[in-house]
Amino acid sequence: MPVPGQTGGPAAVELRGVSRTFGRGASARPVLAGIDLEIAAGETVAVLGPSGSGKSTLLRLVAGPDTPTDGTVLVDGEPVRDMDRRAAVVFQDARLMAWRSIASNVAFGLPRTGMPRAERRAEVARWLEVVGLEGFGRHRPSQVSGGMAQRAALARALVRRPGVLLLDEPFAALDALTRLRMQDLLDEVRSAARTTILLVTHDVDEALQLADRIVLLSPGPAASITAALDVPVPRPRERGDLELVPLRTDLLHRLGVGRTQVTSPSLSLPSLPHKEPLR
Amino acid sequence: MSGITAAAVVRSRWGRTALRAAAGLLLPAALLIAWQLAATSGTYTRSQLPPPEAVLDAARSLLDRGELQHHIAISVQRVLIGFAVGASLGLLLGGLVGLSGAARAALAPTVQAIRAVPSLAWVPLLLLWLGIGETPKITLVAIGAFFPVYTTVSAGLDHVDPRLRELGRAYGRRGPALLAQVLIPAAAPAVLSGLRLGLAQGWLFLVAAELIASSMGLGFLLIDSENTGRTDILLLAIVLLALLGKASDALLGVAELQVVRRWS
C-alpha cells in the first residue's frame, strides 16, 4: 500500500564482522563475536537464541544506541549513527508513558519537525487503525490491556515509517493467546508498513510463523551465528503447517531441546514439543 | 428507608468526600471543646489560657482596627514571594543535579551541608547583610522553600525509570526535548510533592523570620502578644498560621491529586 509522504521504504541491513565486548582488560565480557549478517530490504529475519546469547545487544547495535567493538553495521550501505532515525524499536514491555493518551503515545513516534498538525493527527489515526486500536486513542495506558498497550507500542514504531523495524521479544510478556493474535497482527501490518523487520525472539514458533529467514545464535558468551535457515513456506502461514515441522524440529534440536529423532509429521499437535532439560 | 439513603450517600463520591471532610473535622471540634472546658475549669488563669470566645473577640477587635488583615496580608505576601523564589531555584538546581552526574558530584555535597544549617542560624547573618526590610524575611522563606523542592526534584529526576529514558532516546529525544517530554513529566508527581513540602517549610521559616525582626506579620503578632501578655492574640496567631498553612497546602494538594490521577 504506497502512501504519500512515505520516505525511504524498507532498508537493507548489513553486519560485517561485528563483535561487542563489554568492559575491558580482565573484566572484559565478550557478548557477540564475528557476526556477519545481510538482511535484504523488506526481508523479515528472526534472531533466535537462548537467553543471554546477546540477541538484544545485536538489536541495539542496529538501532544505534550501542556501537560495535569491532566491525561495522550498515543500514542501506551507510553506517548506523547514534540512535539511527531509520530504525524504530519495539521493546518487550510496551513502555507507554502513563501521562499521555494512547494517541499521544503513538504521536511520540513521529519525527518532531516538518509535519503539519493535521497530518500528524491523520498519521496517528491511520496507524491506530492499522493495529486495531481505532476508538482507543483517548484512553490512558492504564485503561487498556497488555496486548492493546503493545499494539500501541507497535503503532508508535510504525508511525516513524522506519526503514528497519526492530522488535525485541515484542510479544514475550503477553499471554499465550494474545501473543498468537499479535503475531497475526504483525503479519497483516507488514503489508502496510513496508519495512525490513529484525525480530529478536526465543520462541521458535514465533520465528517460524513470521520470519523469512531464521538466524541462530550460539549460547553466550561471545555468541556467533551458528545457522541461517530459510523458512520454506510462503507467508501468511498456517500455524502448525506440516511443511514446517522438520525445520521446527531442526531448530529445537540446535537449541538443545527436543527428541533426538525427528518428530513424526503425523503428530497432530506439533506445537507441543517434548521438552528435555537444556544441555 | 433511611438506611438505604445513608448507604447511597456513603457509596456516592460526593457522599464519601463529605464524610471524609466531616471525619477530619472531628478532632478539631474535640480540641475546641477540650479547650473550652480547660479554660473554664479554673485550673488556668485567663492570661494563661483564655477561652475560645476571647480569641474570637480578639480577632474581631483586630479586624475592626484593620490590623489583622494587614498582618495576614504581609505574611502571605512574604510566603508567596519567598516560595516563588525558593521553589524556582530549587527546580532549577534540583533539575541540574538530577540530570547531570557532573553537577551532582560538584554541587550535591555542598547543598546538603547548607541544608543542615538550622533556619534560625541564618537570621543574624541575613539581618547583617540585608538589613531589616522585607528582603531578609523573603530570603529566609526562600531558603526554607528551596531545600525540599531541590531534594525531591533532583531525586525524582534521578529515579526516572531508565526504560523510559531509553525509550526517549530510541525515539530521537535528547537534551531539552528528552527533559521536557519524558523526564519532567515522569518526575511530575515527585516535583509536586516537593513543592508542597517547600511551601510548608516556607511557612515555618516565615515565622522564624518574623519572630526576630519585624513590625508586621503573624510572627510579629506572636512575639508582640507574648510581650504584652495578650495570650488571646497569641493563640489567635497560632490558629491563623495553622489555617493558612493548611489552606495553601490544600491548594497545591488539589493540583497534586490531578497530576497523580492523570499519571497513574
XYZ file of C-alpha atoms in Angstrom:
543
model
C 0.000 0.000 0.000
C 2.004 3.031 -1.163
C 1.388 6.055 0.964
C 2.085 9.676 0.048
C 4.858 11.153 2.115
C 6.443 7.834 2.872
C 10.180 8.148 2.937
C 12.816 5.623 2.142
C 10.886 2.411 2.225
C 12.469 -0.755 3.536
C 16.188 -0.614 4.170
C 18.857 -3.255 3.758
C 20.889 -4.099 6.849
C 24.384 -5.468 6.893
C 26.576 -6.530 9.799
C 30.215 -7.099 8.898
C 32.457 -8.886 11.358
C 30.613 -7.344 14.261
C 31.826 -8.002 17.795
C 30.742 -6.438 21.030
C 32.628 -6.721 24.278
C 31.549 -5.027 27.468
C 34.223 -3.831 29.846
C 37.899 -4.225 29.154
C 41.004 -5.854 30.497
C 40.499 -8.686 32.938
C 36.799 -7.937 33.368
C 36.086 -7.891 29.634
C 32.874 -9.711 28.814
C 32.538 -10.608 25.141
C 28.873 -10.834 24.142
C 28.968 -11.068 20.370
C 31.870 -12.180 18.219
C 32.328 -12.204 14.478
C 28.746 -11.658 13.401
C 28.214 -11.486 9.643
C 24.655 -10.984 8.527
C 22.985 -9.496 5.492
C 19.308 -8.658 5.517
C 17.677 -7.684 2.249
C 15.346 -4.699 2.125
C 11.855 -5.813 3.091
C 13.019 -9.122 4.499
C 11.924 -10.380 7.898
C 14.702 -12.030 9.855
C 14.221 -13.657 13.230
C 17.203 -13.944 15.538
C 16.744 -16.989 17.698
C 18.908 -17.887 20.616
C 18.897 -18.899 24.248
C 18.601 -16.291 26.972
C 21.772 -14.315 27.465
C 23.069 -15.037 23.974
C 23.301 -11.364 23.081
C 20.144 -11.104 20.955
C 19.168 -7.749 22.398
C 22.740 -6.483 22.097
C 22.634 -7.341 18.400
C 19.434 -5.373 18.049
C 20.838 -2.377 19.891
C 23.782 -2.325 17.524
C 21.400 -1.979 14.590
C 19.193 0.561 16.387
C 22.146 2.757 17.155
C 22.364 3.387 20.906
C 25.194 0.867 21.061
C 28.202 0.631 18.762
C 30.221 -2.484 17.963
C 33.653 -3.022 19.471
C 34.751 -4.325 16.105
C 33.187 -4.395 12.676
C 30.527 -2.243 11.100
C 26.757 -2.099 10.971
C 25.328 -0.633 7.788
C 21.774 0.408 7.023
C 21.291 0.917 3.293
C 25.057 0.932 2.930
C 25.601 3.714 5.460
C 27.000 3.214 8.940
C 24.486 3.364 11.772
C 24.701 6.611 13.683
C 23.866 7.222 17.296
C 20.109 6.434 17.578
C 19.511 5.992 13.907
C 16.393 7.645 12.591
C 15.942 4.935 10.022
C 15.229 2.413 12.768
C 12.327 2.078 15.194
C 12.307 -0.187 18.216
C 9.523 -2.074 19.938
C 10.583 -3.288 23.354
C 9.429 -6.316 25.277
C 7.337 -4.101 27.533
C 5.063 -1.571 25.860
C 6.754 1.376 27.627
C 3.854 3.708 27.153
C 4.050 6.977 29.044
C 1.341 6.858 31.678
C 0.604 10.583 31.472
C -0.097 10.527 27.747
C -3.152 9.148 25.992
C -2.732 6.200 23.649
C -2.893 8.520 20.620
C -0.347 10.870 22.168
C 1.955 7.940 22.910
C 1.741 6.922 19.259
C 2.423 10.512 18.210
C 5.650 10.334 20.252
C 6.973 8.136 17.439
C 6.541 10.839 14.814
C 9.550 12.836 13.688
C 9.483 16.005 15.734
C 9.502 18.552 12.982
C 8.395 19.100 9.440
C 4.872 17.791 9.611
C 1.710 19.898 9.883
C -0.513 19.224 12.850
C -3.424 17.893 10.799
C -1.149 15.473 9.018
C 0.340 14.277 12.291
C -3.124 13.593 13.618
C -4.085 11.736 10.451
C -0.940 9.618 10.639
C -1.585 8.687 14.254
C -5.200 7.815 13.447
C -4.130 5.734 10.489
C -1.661 3.618 12.435
C -4.009 3.246 15.371
C -6.456 1.796 12.887
C -3.846 -0.485 11.334
C -3.087 -2.045 14.712
C -6.788 -2.287 15.555
C -6.917 0.470 18.166
C -9.352 2.819 16.453
C -11.563 4.365 19.112
C -8.952 3.873 21.843
C -6.827 6.925 21.057
C -8.134 8.866 24.027
C -7.749 6.036 26.503
C -4.970 6.112 29.015
C -2.363 3.350 29.039
C -3.646 2.176 32.421
C -7.095 1.634 30.905
C -6.075 -0.840 28.206
C -4.901 -4.455 28.293
C -1.301 -5.556 27.871
C -1.990 -6.657 24.310
C -3.517 -3.307 23.424
C -0.617 -1.473 25.020
C 1.782 -3.491 22.888
C -0.282 -2.673 19.791
C 0.080 1.000 20.652
C 3.832 0.477 21.021
C 3.865 -1.129 17.577
C 1.921 1.808 16.121
C 4.380 4.211 17.793
C 7.212 2.460 15.938
C 5.381 2.205 12.611
C 4.316 5.839 12.553
C 8.006 6.667 12.108
C 7.952 4.830 8.772
C 11.160 3.096 9.730
C 13.438 1.506 7.171
C 14.093 -1.175 9.763
C 11.629 -2.243 12.420
C 13.455 -3.730 15.380
C 11.379 -5.992 17.587
C 12.993 -7.020 20.868
C 10.964 -10.017 22.040
C 7.922 -7.848 21.491
C 5.285 -10.366 22.499
C 7.164 -12.282 25.182
C 5.375 -10.561 28.046
C 1.890 -11.274 26.687
C -0.321 -14.243 27.497
C -0.200 -17.132 25.031
C -3.391 -16.337 23.161
C -2.675 -12.600 22.885
C 0.801 -13.480 21.665
C -0.654 -15.503 18.776
C -3.037 -12.675 17.908
C -0.197 -10.179 17.919
C 1.828 -12.399 15.598
C -1.100 -12.479 13.174
C -1.445 -8.730 13.512
C 2.224 -8.216 12.704
C 1.774 -10.396 9.646
C -1.113 -8.198 8.492
C 0.584 -4.932 9.396
C 3.665 -5.853 7.427
C 1.969 -5.191 4.101
C 1.007 -1.675 5.215
C 4.322 -0.930 6.886
C 6.752 -1.757 4.062
C 9.759 -2.172 6.267
C 12.594 -4.544 6.940
C 11.989 -6.395 10.180
C 14.568 -7.733 12.583
C 12.799 -9.802 15.211
C 14.624 -10.995 18.283
C 12.870 -13.871 19.991
C 13.408 -17.048 21.949
C 10.129 -18.500 20.683
C 10.790 -20.990 17.873
C 7.152 -20.978 16.772
C 7.057 -17.187 16.597
C 10.128 -17.205 14.392
C 8.608 -19.908 12.168
C 5.355 -18.008 11.896
C 6.806 -14.635 10.964
C 10.296 -14.858 9.523
C 11.598 -15.297 6.007
C 14.864 -16.393 7.487
C 15.866 -17.578 10.929
C 19.281 -16.822 12.318
C 20.516 -18.900 15.231
C 22.884 -17.529 17.817
C 25.133 -19.803 19.831
C 24.808 -19.589 23.603
C 26.918 -16.794 25.050
C 29.477 -15.619 25.929
C 30.893 -14.430 22.613
C 27.866 -15.601 20.683
C 28.108 -16.048 16.954
C 25.735 -17.112 14.225
C 25.585 -20.889 14.004
C 22.988 -21.194 11.272
C 20.834 -19.085 8.963
C 17.868 -21.065 7.715
C 15.290 -20.046 5.149
C 11.711 -20.775 6.093
C 10.385 -22.702 3.088
C 6.696 -21.827 3.364
C 5.266 -18.589 1.891
C 3.519 -16.197 4.253
C 0.955 -15.902 5.708
C 1.407 -19.344 7.198
C -0.932 -21.774 8.877
C 0.085 -22.455 12.439
C 1.392 -25.996 12.650
C 1.896 -26.210 8.885
C 3.306 -29.714 8.437
C 5.914 -28.459 5.989
C 7.451 -26.510 8.873
C 7.724 -29.460 11.206
C 11.151 -30.658 10.037
C 12.575 -27.134 10.319
C 10.992 -26.741 13.709
C 12.468 -29.983 14.930
C 15.817 -28.985 13.490
C 15.712 -25.602 15.232
C 14.716 -27.068 18.569
C 17.429 -29.646 18.226
C 20.007 -26.986 17.501
C 18.812 -25.115 20.559
C 19.299 -28.242 22.614
C 15.616 -29.025 23.086
C 13.519 -31.920 21.771
C 13.932 -35.573 20.966
C 16.975 -36.641 19.065
C 14.935 -38.428 16.416
C 12.888 -36.340 14.011
C 9.332 -35.835 15.205
C 6.812 -37.728 13.119
C 4.989 -35.362 10.732
C 1.768 -37.240 11.546
C 1.650 -35.746 15.042
C -1.497 -33.733 15.392
C -0.022 -31.218 17.824
C 3.394 -30.249 16.542
C 3.388 -27.146 18.681
C 3.758 -29.146 21.888
C 7.332 -30.365 21.925
C 8.513 -32.834 24.484
C 10.960 -30.804 26.455
C 14.151 -32.223 27.793
C 16.447 -30.374 30.122
C 18.841 -27.987 28.462
C 22.212 -29.453 27.832
C -35.629 3.659 54.045
C -33.221 5.916 55.879
C -30.723 3.025 55.929
C -30.885 2.835 52.152
C -30.347 6.579 51.789
C -27.393 6.571 54.158
C -25.829 3.679 52.240
C -26.362 5.560 48.988
C -24.673 8.626 50.459
C -21.703 6.539 51.553
C -21.483 4.999 48.111
C -21.707 8.216 46.109
C -18.471 10.044 45.525
C -19.663 13.319 46.969
C -21.018 11.463 49.965
C -17.652 9.884 50.622
C -15.825 13.207 50.205
C -18.247 14.875 52.604
C -17.869 12.050 55.109
C -14.102 12.259 54.953
C -14.207 16.027 55.469
C -16.527 15.505 58.438
C -14.155 12.919 59.889
C -11.292 15.393 59.542
C -13.268 17.980 61.497
C -13.957 15.668 64.434
C -10.581 16.160 66.090
C -10.562 19.979 65.796
C -14.083 20.029 67.263
C -12.961 17.832 70.127
C -9.948 20.050 70.726
C -12.171 23.116 70.747
C -14.437 21.532 73.354
C -11.457 20.443 75.452
C -10.029 23.956 75.199
C -13.322 25.447 76.311
C -13.581 23.024 79.241
C -9.975 23.564 80.300
C -10.327 27.329 80.080
C -13.477 27.386 82.212
C -12.369 24.749 84.726
C -10.436 27.249 86.790
C -7.130 25.372 86.571
C -5.614 28.068 84.416
C -5.830 31.796 84.721
C -7.381 33.724 81.897
C -3.998 35.071 80.860
C -2.618 31.538 80.724
C -5.468 30.051 78.726
C -8.221 32.341 77.510
C -11.399 30.584 76.303
C -12.114 30.276 72.565
C -14.562 33.155 72.538
C -11.892 35.502 73.913
C -9.724 34.605 70.936
C -12.676 35.317 68.639
C -13.175 38.661 70.380
C -9.515 39.490 69.892
C -9.794 38.624 66.229
C -12.880 40.800 65.888
C -11.302 43.836 67.503
C -8.095 43.457 65.494
C -10.176 43.141 62.346
C -12.158 46.251 63.261
C -8.958 48.196 63.616
C -7.752 46.821 60.272
C -4.636 45.316 61.858
C -5.330 41.614 61.417
C -5.875 41.848 57.646
C -2.634 43.737 57.437
C -0.649 41.129 59.389
C -2.141 38.291 57.360
C -1.580 40.049 54.054
C 2.054 40.814 54.724
C 2.755 37.267 55.916
C 1.008 35.715 52.920
C 2.906 38.043 50.624
C 6.246 37.079 52.159
C 5.457 33.402 51.877
C 4.287 33.675 48.268
C 7.259 35.694 47.054
C 9.756 33.681 49.099
C 8.209 30.418 47.983
C 8.223 31.508 44.330
C 11.900 32.417 44.523
C 12.991 29.401 46.581
C 10.936 26.883 44.637
C 12.174 28.246 41.293
C 15.767 27.951 42.429
C 15.015 24.503 43.820
C 13.536 23.402 40.497
C 16.487 24.818 38.615
C 19.270 23.459 40.789
C 17.429 20.210 41.506
C 16.922 19.760 37.777
C 20.578 20.367 37.101
C 21.736 17.942 39.771
C 19.109 15.361 38.814
C 20.107 15.396 35.171
C 23.850 15.746 35.211
C 26.125 13.451 37.116
C 28.872 16.063 36.979
C 26.613 18.726 38.505
C 25.583 16.258 41.205
C 29.164 15.460 42.061
C 30.088 19.137 42.193
C 27.034 20.613 43.930
C 25.193 17.992 45.955
C 27.583 17.717 48.938
C 27.680 21.493 49.448
C 23.933 21.860 49.139
C 23.412 19.037 51.643
C 25.781 20.738 54.078
C 23.994 24.092 53.767
C 20.728 22.266 54.234
C 21.903 21.051 57.632
C 22.051 24.634 58.948
C 19.021 25.334 61.177
C 16.760 28.118 59.956
C 17.399 30.387 62.926
C 21.132 30.293 62.325
C 20.635 32.309 59.167
C 18.748 35.137 60.825
C 21.641 37.171 62.277
C 23.595 36.916 59.047
C 20.622 37.918 56.927
C 19.930 40.903 59.175
C 23.549 41.935 58.987
C 23.699 41.668 55.233
C 20.211 42.599 54.148
C 19.012 44.976 56.842
C 15.612 44.779 58.460
C 13.340 45.342 55.466
C 11.400 42.775 53.528
C 14.428 41.235 51.804
C 15.841 39.210 54.712
C 12.410 37.739 55.527
C 11.666 36.792 51.955
C 15.162 35.381 51.657
C 14.675 33.207 54.708
C 11.355 31.899 53.365
C 13.085 31.223 50.051
C 15.822 29.279 51.839
C 13.139 27.261 53.588
C 11.218 26.536 50.400
C 14.332 25.758 48.383
C 15.547 22.612 50.077
C 12.531 20.312 49.925
C 11.968 21.289 46.287
C 15.622 20.812 45.436
C 15.779 17.419 47.129
C 12.606 15.959 45.652
C 13.244 17.312 42.152
C 16.804 16.024 41.970
C 15.787 12.656 43.407
C 12.681 12.499 41.211
C 14.655 13.104 38.031
C 17.400 10.769 39.144
C 14.879 7.978 39.698
C 13.001 8.274 36.413
C 12.535 4.755 35.069
C 15.645 4.084 32.945
C 13.444 2.227 30.489
C 11.614 5.487 29.778
C 14.940 7.251 29.225
C 15.904 4.524 26.793
C 12.554 4.886 25.038
C 13.018 8.633 24.727
C 16.471 8.249 23.265
C 15.364 5.428 20.953
C 12.786 7.842 19.577
C 15.252 10.615 18.982
C 14.768 12.707 22.130
C 17.861 14.148 23.726
C 18.775 17.186 25.771
C 15.913 19.626 26.307
C 13.404 17.513 24.334
C 14.128 14.467 26.490
C 13.801 16.658 29.570
C 10.530 18.303 28.562
C 8.762 15.315 27.060
C 9.951 12.439 29.197
C 11.892 13.310 32.327
C 9.896 16.216 33.740
C 6.506 14.596 33.150
C 7.806 11.359 34.631
C 9.051 13.219 37.698
C 5.984 15.471 37.985
C 4.349 13.665 40.924
C 7.600 13.867 42.903
C 8.038 17.518 41.933
C 4.568 18.411 43.148
C 5.010 16.724 46.500
C 8.291 18.602 46.757
C 6.505 21.891 46.107
C 4.033 21.040 48.869
C 6.831 20.328 51.302
C 8.584 23.503 50.216
C 5.514 25.602 50.848
C 5.032 24.082 54.302
C 8.655 24.765 55.160
C 8.271 28.291 53.786
C 5.655 28.972 56.461
C 7.954 27.579 59.158
C 10.793 29.811 58.089
C 8.474 32.804 57.787
C 7.639 32.640 61.471
C 11.318 32.297 62.294
C 11.983 35.457 60.314
C 9.095 37.445 61.724
C 9.686 36.411 65.326
C 13.039 38.048 65.383
C 12.996 41.246 63.441
C 9.762 42.637 62.186
C 6.959 45.046 62.932
C 4.305 43.269 60.894
C 3.051 39.795 60.138
C 1.765 36.841 62.071
C 5.155 36.027 63.562
C 5.349 39.592 64.862
C 1.839 39.210 66.248
C 3.081 36.156 68.165
C 6.081 37.827 69.737
C 4.242 41.102 70.318
C 1.330 39.410 72.067
C 3.737 37.486 74.249
C 5.465 40.732 75.255
C 2.184 42.427 76.028
C 0.675 39.423 77.802
C -2.136 39.046 75.283
C -2.472 35.261 75.287
C -5.703 35.554 73.307
C -3.871 37.189 70.394
C -1.048 34.681 70.726
C -3.493 31.820 70.368
C -5.175 33.639 67.510
C -1.872 33.898 65.626
C -1.221 30.182 66.143
C -4.683 29.260 64.883
C -4.277 31.547 61.876
C -0.892 30.045 60.997
C -2.439 26.592 61.145
C -5.368 27.622 58.956
C -3.278 29.481 56.378
C -0.726 26.690 56.163
C -3.428 24.108 55.743
C -5.281 26.192 53.156
C -2.230 26.832 50.986
C -1.244 23.179 51.245
C -4.733 22.133 50.210
C -4.474 24.256 47.057
C -1.276 22.523 45.993
C -2.803 19.238 47.135
C -5.593 19.641 44.585
C -3.018 20.164 41.833
C -1.079 17.140 43.035
C -4.206 15.000 43.021
C -4.913 15.958 39.418
C -1.416 15.008 38.380
C -1.409 11.740 40.292
C -4.768 10.803 38.785
C -3.578 11.566 35.298
C -0.222 9.928 35.769
C -1.425 6.564 37.056
